[in-house]
Tab-separated table of N, CA and C in Angstrom:
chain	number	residue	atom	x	y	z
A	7	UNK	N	-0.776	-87.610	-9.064
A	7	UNK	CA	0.221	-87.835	-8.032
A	7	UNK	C	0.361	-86.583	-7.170
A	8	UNK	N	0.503	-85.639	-8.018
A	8	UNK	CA	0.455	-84.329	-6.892
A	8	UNK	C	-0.741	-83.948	-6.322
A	9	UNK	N	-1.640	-84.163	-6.658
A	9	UNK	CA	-3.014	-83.840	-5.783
A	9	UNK	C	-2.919	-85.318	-5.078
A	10	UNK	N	-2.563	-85.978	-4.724
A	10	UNK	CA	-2.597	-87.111	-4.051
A	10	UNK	C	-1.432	-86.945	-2.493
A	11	UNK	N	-0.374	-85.942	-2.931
A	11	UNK	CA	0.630	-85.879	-2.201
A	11	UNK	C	0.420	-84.341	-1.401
A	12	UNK	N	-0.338	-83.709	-2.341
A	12	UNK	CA	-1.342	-81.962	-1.849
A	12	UNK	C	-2.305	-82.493	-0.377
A	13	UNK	N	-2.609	-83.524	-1.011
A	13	UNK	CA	-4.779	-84.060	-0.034
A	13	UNK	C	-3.642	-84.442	1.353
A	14	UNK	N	-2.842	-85.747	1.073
A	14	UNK	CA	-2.197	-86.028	1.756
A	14	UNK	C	-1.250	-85.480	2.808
A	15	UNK	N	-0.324	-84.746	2.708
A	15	UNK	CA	0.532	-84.069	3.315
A	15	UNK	C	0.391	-82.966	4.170
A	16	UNK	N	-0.704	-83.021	4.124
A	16	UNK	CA	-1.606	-82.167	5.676
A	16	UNK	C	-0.916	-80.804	5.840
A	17	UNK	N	-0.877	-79.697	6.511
A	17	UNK	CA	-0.746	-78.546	6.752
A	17	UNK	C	0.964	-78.556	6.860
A	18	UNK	N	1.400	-79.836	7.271
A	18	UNK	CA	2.838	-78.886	7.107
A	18	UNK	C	3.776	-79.059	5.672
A	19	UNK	N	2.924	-79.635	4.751
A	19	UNK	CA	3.624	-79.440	3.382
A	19	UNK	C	3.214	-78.439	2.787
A	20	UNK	N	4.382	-77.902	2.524
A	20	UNK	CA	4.913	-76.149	1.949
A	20	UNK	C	4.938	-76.644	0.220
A	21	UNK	N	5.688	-77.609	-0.270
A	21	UNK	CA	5.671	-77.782	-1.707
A	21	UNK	C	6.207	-79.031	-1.829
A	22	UNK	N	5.727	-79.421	-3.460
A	22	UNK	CA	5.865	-80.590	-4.053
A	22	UNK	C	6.487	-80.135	-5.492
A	23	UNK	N	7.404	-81.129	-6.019
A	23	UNK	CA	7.424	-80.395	-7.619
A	23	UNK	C	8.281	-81.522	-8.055
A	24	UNK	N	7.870	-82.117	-9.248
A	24	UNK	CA	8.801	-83.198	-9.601
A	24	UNK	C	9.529	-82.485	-10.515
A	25	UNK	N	10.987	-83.557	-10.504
A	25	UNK	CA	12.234	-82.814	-11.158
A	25	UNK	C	12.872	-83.676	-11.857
A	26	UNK	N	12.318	-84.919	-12.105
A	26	UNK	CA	13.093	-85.764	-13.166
A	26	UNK	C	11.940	-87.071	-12.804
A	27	UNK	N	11.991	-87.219	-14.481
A	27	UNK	CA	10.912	-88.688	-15.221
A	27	UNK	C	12.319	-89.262	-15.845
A	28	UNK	N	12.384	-90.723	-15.625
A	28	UNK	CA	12.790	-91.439	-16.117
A	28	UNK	C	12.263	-93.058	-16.394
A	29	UNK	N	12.444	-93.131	-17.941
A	29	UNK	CA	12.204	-94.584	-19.087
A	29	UNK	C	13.140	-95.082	-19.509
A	30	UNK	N	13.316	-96.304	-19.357
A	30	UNK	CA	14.406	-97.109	-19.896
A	30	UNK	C	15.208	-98.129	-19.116
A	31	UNK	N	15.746	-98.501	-19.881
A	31	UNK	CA	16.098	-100.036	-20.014
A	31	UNK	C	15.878	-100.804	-18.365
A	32	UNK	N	16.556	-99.770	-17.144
A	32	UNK	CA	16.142	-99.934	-15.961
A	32	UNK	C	14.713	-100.153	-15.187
A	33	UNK	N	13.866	-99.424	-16.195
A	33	UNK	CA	12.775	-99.888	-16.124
A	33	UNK	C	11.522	-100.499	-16.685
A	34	UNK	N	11.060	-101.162	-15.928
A	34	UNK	CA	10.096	-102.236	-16.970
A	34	UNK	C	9.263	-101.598	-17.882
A	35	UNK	N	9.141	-101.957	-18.716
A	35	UNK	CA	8.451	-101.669	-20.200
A	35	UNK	C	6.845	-101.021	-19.358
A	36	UNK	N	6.743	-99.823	-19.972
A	36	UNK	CA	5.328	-99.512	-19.731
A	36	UNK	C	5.305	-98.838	-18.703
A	37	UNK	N	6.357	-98.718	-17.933
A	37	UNK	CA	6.284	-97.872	-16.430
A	37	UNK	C	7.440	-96.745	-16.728
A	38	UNK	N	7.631	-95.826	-15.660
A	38	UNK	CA	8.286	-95.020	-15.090
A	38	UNK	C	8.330	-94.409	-14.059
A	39	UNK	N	10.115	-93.986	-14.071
A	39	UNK	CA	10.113	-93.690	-12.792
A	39	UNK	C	10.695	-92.049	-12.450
A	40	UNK	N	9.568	-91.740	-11.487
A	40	UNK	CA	9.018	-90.104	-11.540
A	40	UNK	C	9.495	-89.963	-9.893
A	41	UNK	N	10.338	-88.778	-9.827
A	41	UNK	CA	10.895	-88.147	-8.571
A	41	UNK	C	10.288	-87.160	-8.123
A	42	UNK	N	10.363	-86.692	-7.028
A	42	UNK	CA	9.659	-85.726	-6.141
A	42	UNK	C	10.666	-84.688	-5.468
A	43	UNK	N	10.462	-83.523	-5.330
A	43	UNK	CA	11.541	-82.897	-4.312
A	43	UNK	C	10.318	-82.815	-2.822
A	44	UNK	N	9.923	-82.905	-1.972
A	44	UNK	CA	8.959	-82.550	-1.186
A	44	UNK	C	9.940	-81.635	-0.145
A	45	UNK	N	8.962	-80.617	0.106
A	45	UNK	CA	9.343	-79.572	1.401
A	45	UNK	C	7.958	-79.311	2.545
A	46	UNK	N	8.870	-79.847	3.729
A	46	UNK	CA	7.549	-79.637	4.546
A	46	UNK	C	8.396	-78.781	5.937
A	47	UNK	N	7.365	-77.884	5.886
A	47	UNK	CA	7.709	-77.015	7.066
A	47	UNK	C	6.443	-76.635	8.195
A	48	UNK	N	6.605	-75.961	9.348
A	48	UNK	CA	5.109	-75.272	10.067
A	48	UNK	C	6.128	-74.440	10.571
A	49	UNK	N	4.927	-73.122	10.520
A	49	UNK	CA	5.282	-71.886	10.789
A	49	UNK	C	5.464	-71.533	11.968
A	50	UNK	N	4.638	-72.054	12.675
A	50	UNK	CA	5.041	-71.888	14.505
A	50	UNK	C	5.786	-72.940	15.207
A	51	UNK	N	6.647	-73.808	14.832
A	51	UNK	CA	7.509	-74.617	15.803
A	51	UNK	C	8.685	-74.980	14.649
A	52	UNK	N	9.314	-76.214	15.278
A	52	UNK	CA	10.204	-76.895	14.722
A	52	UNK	C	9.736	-78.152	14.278
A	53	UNK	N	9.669	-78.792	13.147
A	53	UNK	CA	9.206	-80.465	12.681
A	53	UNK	C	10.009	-80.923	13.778
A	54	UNK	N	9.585	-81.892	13.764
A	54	UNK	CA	9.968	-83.166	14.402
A	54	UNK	C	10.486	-84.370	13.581
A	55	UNK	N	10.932	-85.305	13.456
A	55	UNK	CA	10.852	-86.446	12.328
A	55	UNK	C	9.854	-87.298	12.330
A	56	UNK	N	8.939	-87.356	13.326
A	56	UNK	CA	8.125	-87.895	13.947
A	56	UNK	C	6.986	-87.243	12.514
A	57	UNK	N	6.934	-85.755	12.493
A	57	UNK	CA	5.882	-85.148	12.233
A	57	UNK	C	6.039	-85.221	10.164
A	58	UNK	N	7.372	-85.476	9.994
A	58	UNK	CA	7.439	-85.958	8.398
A	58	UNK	C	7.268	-87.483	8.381
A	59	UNK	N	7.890	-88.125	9.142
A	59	UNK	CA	7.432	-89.667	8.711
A	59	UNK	C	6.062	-89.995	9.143
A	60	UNK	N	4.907	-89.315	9.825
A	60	UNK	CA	3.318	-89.106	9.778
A	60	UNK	C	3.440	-89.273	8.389
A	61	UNK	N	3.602	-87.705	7.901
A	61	UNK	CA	3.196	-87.479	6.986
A	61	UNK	C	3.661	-88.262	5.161
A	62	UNK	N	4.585	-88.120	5.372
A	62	UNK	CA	5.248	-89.389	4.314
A	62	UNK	C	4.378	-90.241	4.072
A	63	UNK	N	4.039	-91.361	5.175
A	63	UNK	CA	3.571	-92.312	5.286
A	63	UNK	C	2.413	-92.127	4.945
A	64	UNK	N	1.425	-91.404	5.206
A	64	UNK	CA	-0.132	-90.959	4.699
A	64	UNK	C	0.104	-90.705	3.241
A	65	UNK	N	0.959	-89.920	2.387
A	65	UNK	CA	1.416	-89.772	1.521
A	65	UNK	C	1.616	-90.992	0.545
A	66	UNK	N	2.469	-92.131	1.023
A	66	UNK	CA	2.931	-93.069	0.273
A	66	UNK	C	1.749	-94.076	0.301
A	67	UNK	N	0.879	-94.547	1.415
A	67	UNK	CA	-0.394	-95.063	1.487
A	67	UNK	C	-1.063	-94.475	0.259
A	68	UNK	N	-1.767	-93.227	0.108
A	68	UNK	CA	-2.524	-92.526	-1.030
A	68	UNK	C	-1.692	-93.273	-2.211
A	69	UNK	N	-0.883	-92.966	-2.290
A	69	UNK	CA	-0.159	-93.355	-3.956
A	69	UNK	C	-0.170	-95.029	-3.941
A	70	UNK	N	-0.214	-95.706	-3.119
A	70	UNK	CA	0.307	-97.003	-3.296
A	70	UNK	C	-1.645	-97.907	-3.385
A	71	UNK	N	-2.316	-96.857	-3.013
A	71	UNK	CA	-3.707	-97.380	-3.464
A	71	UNK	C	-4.282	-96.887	-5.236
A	72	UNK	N	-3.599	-95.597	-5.091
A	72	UNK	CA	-2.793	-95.321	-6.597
A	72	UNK	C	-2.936	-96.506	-7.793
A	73	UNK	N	-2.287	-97.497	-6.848
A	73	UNK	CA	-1.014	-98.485	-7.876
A	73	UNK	C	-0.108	-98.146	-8.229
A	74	UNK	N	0.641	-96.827	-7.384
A	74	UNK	CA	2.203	-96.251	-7.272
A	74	UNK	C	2.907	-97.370	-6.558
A	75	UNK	N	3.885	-98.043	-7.199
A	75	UNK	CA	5.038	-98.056	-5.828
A	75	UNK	C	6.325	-97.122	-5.879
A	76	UNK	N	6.654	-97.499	-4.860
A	76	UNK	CA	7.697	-96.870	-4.098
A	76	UNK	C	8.760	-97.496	-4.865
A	77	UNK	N	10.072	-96.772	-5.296
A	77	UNK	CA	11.312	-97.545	-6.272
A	77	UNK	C	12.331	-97.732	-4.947
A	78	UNK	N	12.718	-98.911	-4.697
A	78	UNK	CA	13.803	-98.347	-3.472
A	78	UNK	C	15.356	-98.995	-4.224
């Protein structure tokens, strides 16, 4: 997952680091559900939202060919 969200997240992701796994009863037998903190920055301007939801999205594509989904 993190080399998936590393390949993905193109030059303006600064870091990734998960901070909580969770199993149980909420979730279906055999799965879990794994959080992310993501930080994305570039050194010469200001993001845009434009320029994280790019990148997100390239991000969540990679994982969801994975066979990640997304928990909403």
């Amino acid at each position: 997952i993190e080399a998936m969200i590393g390949q993905r997240g193109g030059r303006i992701l600064e870091s990734c680091q998960l901070f909580d796994i969770y199993e149980g009863e909420q979730i279906g037998e055999g799965f879990k559900s794994m959080a992310y903190s993501i930080t994305f920055r570039a050194k010469d301007r200001t993001l845009e939202e434009s320029d994280v939801a790019a990148a997100m999205k390239k991000i969540l594509n990679g994982l969801e060919s994975l066979g990640i989904e997304l928990r909403k």
